[in-house]
Short mmCIF file of C-alpha atoms in Angstrom, two decimals:
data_model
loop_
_atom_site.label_atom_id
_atom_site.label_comp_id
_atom_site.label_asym_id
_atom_site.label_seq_id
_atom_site.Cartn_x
_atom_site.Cartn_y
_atom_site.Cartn_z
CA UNK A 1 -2.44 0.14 -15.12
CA UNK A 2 -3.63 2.96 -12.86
CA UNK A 3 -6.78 1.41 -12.45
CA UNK A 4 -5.29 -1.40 -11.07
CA UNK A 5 -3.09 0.20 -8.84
CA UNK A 6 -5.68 2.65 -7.36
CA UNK A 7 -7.95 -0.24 -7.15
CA UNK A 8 -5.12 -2.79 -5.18
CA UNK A 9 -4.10 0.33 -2.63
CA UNK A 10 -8.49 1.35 -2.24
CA UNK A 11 -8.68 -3.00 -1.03
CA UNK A 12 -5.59 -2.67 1.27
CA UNK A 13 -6.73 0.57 2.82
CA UNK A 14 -10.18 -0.62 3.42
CA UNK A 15 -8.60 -3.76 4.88
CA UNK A 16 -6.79 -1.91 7.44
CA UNK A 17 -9.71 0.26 8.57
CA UNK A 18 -11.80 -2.87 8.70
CA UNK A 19 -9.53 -3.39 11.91
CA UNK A 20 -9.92 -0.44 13.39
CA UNK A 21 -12.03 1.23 16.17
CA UNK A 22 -11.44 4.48 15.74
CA UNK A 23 -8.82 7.29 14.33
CA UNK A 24 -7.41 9.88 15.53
CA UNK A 25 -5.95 13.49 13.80
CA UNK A 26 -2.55 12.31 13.10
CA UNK A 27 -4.12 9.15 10.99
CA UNK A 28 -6.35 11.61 9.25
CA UNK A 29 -3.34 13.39 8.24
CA UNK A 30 -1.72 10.52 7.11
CA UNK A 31 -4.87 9.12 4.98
CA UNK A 32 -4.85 12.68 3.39
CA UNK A 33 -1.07 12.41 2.26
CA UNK A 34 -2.32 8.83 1.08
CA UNK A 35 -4.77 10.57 -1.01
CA UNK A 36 -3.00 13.29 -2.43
CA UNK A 37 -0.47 10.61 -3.43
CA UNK A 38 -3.10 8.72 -5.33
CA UNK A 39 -4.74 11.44 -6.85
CA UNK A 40 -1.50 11.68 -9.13
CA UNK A 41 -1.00 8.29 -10.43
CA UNK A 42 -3.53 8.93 -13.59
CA UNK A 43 -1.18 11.90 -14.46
CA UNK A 44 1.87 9.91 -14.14
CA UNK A 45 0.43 7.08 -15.94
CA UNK A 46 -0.85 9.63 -18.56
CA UNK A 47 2.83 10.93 -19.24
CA UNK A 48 4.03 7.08 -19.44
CA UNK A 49 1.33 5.95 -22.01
CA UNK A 50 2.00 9.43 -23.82
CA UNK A 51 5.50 8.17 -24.07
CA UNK A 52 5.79 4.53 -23.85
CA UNK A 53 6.86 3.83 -27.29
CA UNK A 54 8.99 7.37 -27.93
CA UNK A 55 12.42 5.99 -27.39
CA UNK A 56 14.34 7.90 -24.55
CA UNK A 57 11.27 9.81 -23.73
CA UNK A 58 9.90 6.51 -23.20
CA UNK A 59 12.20 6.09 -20.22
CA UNK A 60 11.97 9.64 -18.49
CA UNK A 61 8.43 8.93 -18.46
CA UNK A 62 8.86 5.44 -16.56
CA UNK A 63 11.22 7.32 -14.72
CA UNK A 64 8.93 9.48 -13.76
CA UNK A 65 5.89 7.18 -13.23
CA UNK A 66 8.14 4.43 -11.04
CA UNK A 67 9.48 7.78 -9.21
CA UNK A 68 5.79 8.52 -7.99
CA UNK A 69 5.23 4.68 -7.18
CA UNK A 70 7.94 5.63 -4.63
CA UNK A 71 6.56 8.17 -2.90
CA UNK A 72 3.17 6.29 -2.91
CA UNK A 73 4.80 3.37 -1.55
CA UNK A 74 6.27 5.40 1.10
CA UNK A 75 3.24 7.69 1.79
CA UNK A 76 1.55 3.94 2.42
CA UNK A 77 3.73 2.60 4.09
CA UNK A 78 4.05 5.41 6.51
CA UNK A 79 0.57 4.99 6.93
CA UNK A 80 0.56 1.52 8.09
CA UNK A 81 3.68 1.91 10.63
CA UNK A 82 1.25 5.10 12.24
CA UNK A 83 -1.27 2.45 12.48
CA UNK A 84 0.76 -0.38 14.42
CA UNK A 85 3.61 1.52 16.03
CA UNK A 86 1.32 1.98 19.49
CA UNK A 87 -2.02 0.37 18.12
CA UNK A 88 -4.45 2.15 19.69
CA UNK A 89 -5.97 2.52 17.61
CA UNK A 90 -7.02 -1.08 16.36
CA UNK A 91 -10.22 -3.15 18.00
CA UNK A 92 -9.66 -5.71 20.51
CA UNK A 93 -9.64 -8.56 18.56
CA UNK A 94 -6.14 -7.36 16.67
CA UNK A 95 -3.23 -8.79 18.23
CA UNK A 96 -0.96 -5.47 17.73
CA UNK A 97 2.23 -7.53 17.82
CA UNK A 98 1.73 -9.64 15.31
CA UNK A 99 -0.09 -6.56 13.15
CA UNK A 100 3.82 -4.80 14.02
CA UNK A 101 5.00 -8.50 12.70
CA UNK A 102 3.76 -7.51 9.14
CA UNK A 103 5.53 -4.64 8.61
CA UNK A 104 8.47 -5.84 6.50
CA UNK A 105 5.90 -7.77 4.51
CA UNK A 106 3.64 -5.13 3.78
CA UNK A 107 6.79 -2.34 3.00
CA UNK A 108 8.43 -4.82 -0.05
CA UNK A 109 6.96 -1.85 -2.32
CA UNK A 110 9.36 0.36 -0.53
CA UNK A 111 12.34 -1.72 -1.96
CA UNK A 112 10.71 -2.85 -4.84
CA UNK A 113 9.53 0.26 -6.57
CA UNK A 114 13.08 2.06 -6.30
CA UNK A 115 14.17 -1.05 -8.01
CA UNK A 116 11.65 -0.03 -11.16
CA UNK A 117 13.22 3.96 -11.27
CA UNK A 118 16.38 2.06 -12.26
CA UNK A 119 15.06 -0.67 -14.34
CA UNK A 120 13.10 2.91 -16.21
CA UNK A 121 16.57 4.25 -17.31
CA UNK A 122 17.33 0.72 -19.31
CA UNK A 123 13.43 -0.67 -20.63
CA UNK A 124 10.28 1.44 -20.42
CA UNK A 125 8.25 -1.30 -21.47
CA UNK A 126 10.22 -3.69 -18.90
CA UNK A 127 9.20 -1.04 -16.36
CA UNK A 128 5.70 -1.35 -17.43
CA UNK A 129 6.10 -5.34 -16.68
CA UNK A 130 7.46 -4.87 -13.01
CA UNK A 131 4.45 -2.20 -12.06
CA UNK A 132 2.03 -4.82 -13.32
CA UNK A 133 3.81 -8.02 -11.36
CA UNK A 134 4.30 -5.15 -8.06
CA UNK A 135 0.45 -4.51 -8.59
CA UNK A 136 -0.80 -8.33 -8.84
CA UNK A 137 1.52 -9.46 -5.50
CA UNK A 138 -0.32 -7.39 -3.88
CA UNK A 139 -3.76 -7.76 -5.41
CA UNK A 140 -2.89 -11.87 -4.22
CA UNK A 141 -0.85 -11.48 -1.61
CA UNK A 142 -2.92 -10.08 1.31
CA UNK A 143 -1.15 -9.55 4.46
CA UNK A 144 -3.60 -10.58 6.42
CA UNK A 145 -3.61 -8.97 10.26
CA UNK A 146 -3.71 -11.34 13.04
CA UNK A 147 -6.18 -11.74 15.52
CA UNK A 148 -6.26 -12.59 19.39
CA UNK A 149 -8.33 -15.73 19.23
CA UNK A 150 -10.70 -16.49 21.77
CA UNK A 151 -13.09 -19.49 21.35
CA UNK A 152 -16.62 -17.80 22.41
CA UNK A 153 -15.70 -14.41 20.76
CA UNK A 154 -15.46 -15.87 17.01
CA UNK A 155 -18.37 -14.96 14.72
CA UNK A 156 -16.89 -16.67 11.42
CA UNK A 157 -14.43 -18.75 10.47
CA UNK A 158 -12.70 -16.11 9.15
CA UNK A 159 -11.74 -14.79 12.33
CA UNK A 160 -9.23 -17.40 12.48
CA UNK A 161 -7.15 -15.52 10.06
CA UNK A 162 -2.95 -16.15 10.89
#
């Protein structure tokens, strides 16, 4: 599970620094609290396979594991509203409004994942389920961030991304 939920946020960041020109210290700071988030999810998803199938240590553990997606969530998501509250930090071709636009879209984990901290305290396994269906929505469900199109500046058509 880890795996894929290290390997789903590593695809979204990249994204999002695909559209940018530069960075500055604050966004450093910010990709470091990323980090330091992820660098914890194998431990959490240690203590949850350690426990999954140990009754009502079972749920602490999912408690404890959908707790971290939390702060993850919200380290991330923090991360992106740095990134489009002014924008300038994105290239040309970003339309920052409609990159601000995406923001609801892109935080769902932030009202999702609390959702999983109570579903721990009833169904560990259950819990297990949700992480897995969070984690494939948005493996499939890129946000993608709009451009300003402009006819003789297009180099593929998938600069015409909506």
């Amino acid at each position: 599970m880890s795996f894929l939920v290290i390997g789903v946020m590593w695809v979204n960041h990249h994204t999002i620094f695909s559209h940018l020109k530069r960075v500055d210290r604050p966004l450093l700071f910010l990709n470091l609290l990323v980090l330091m988030v992820v660098s914890v999810i194998p431990y959490t998803t240690n203590v949850l396979a350690e426990h999954l199938m140990d009754g009502d240590s079972a749920n602490v553990a999912a408690v404890l594991y959908s707790a971290w997606t939390v702060v993850y969530a919200l380290a991330f998501l923090a991360f992106w509203w740095y990134v489009t509250r002014v924008g300038h930090l994105f290239h040309e071709a970003v339309d920052k409004d409609g990159a601000r636009a995406t923001r609801m879209r892109f935080g769902l984990g932030a009202i999702a994942y609390p959702l999983t901290v109570l579903l721990s305290f009833f169904s560990a396994p259950l819990t297990l389920v949700a992480h897995f269906l969070i984690a494939l929505y948005y493996a499939a469900n890129q946000i993608p961030i709009p451009l300003v199109v402009e006819e003789e500046r297009l180099e593929s058509a998938s600069d015409l991304r909506k």
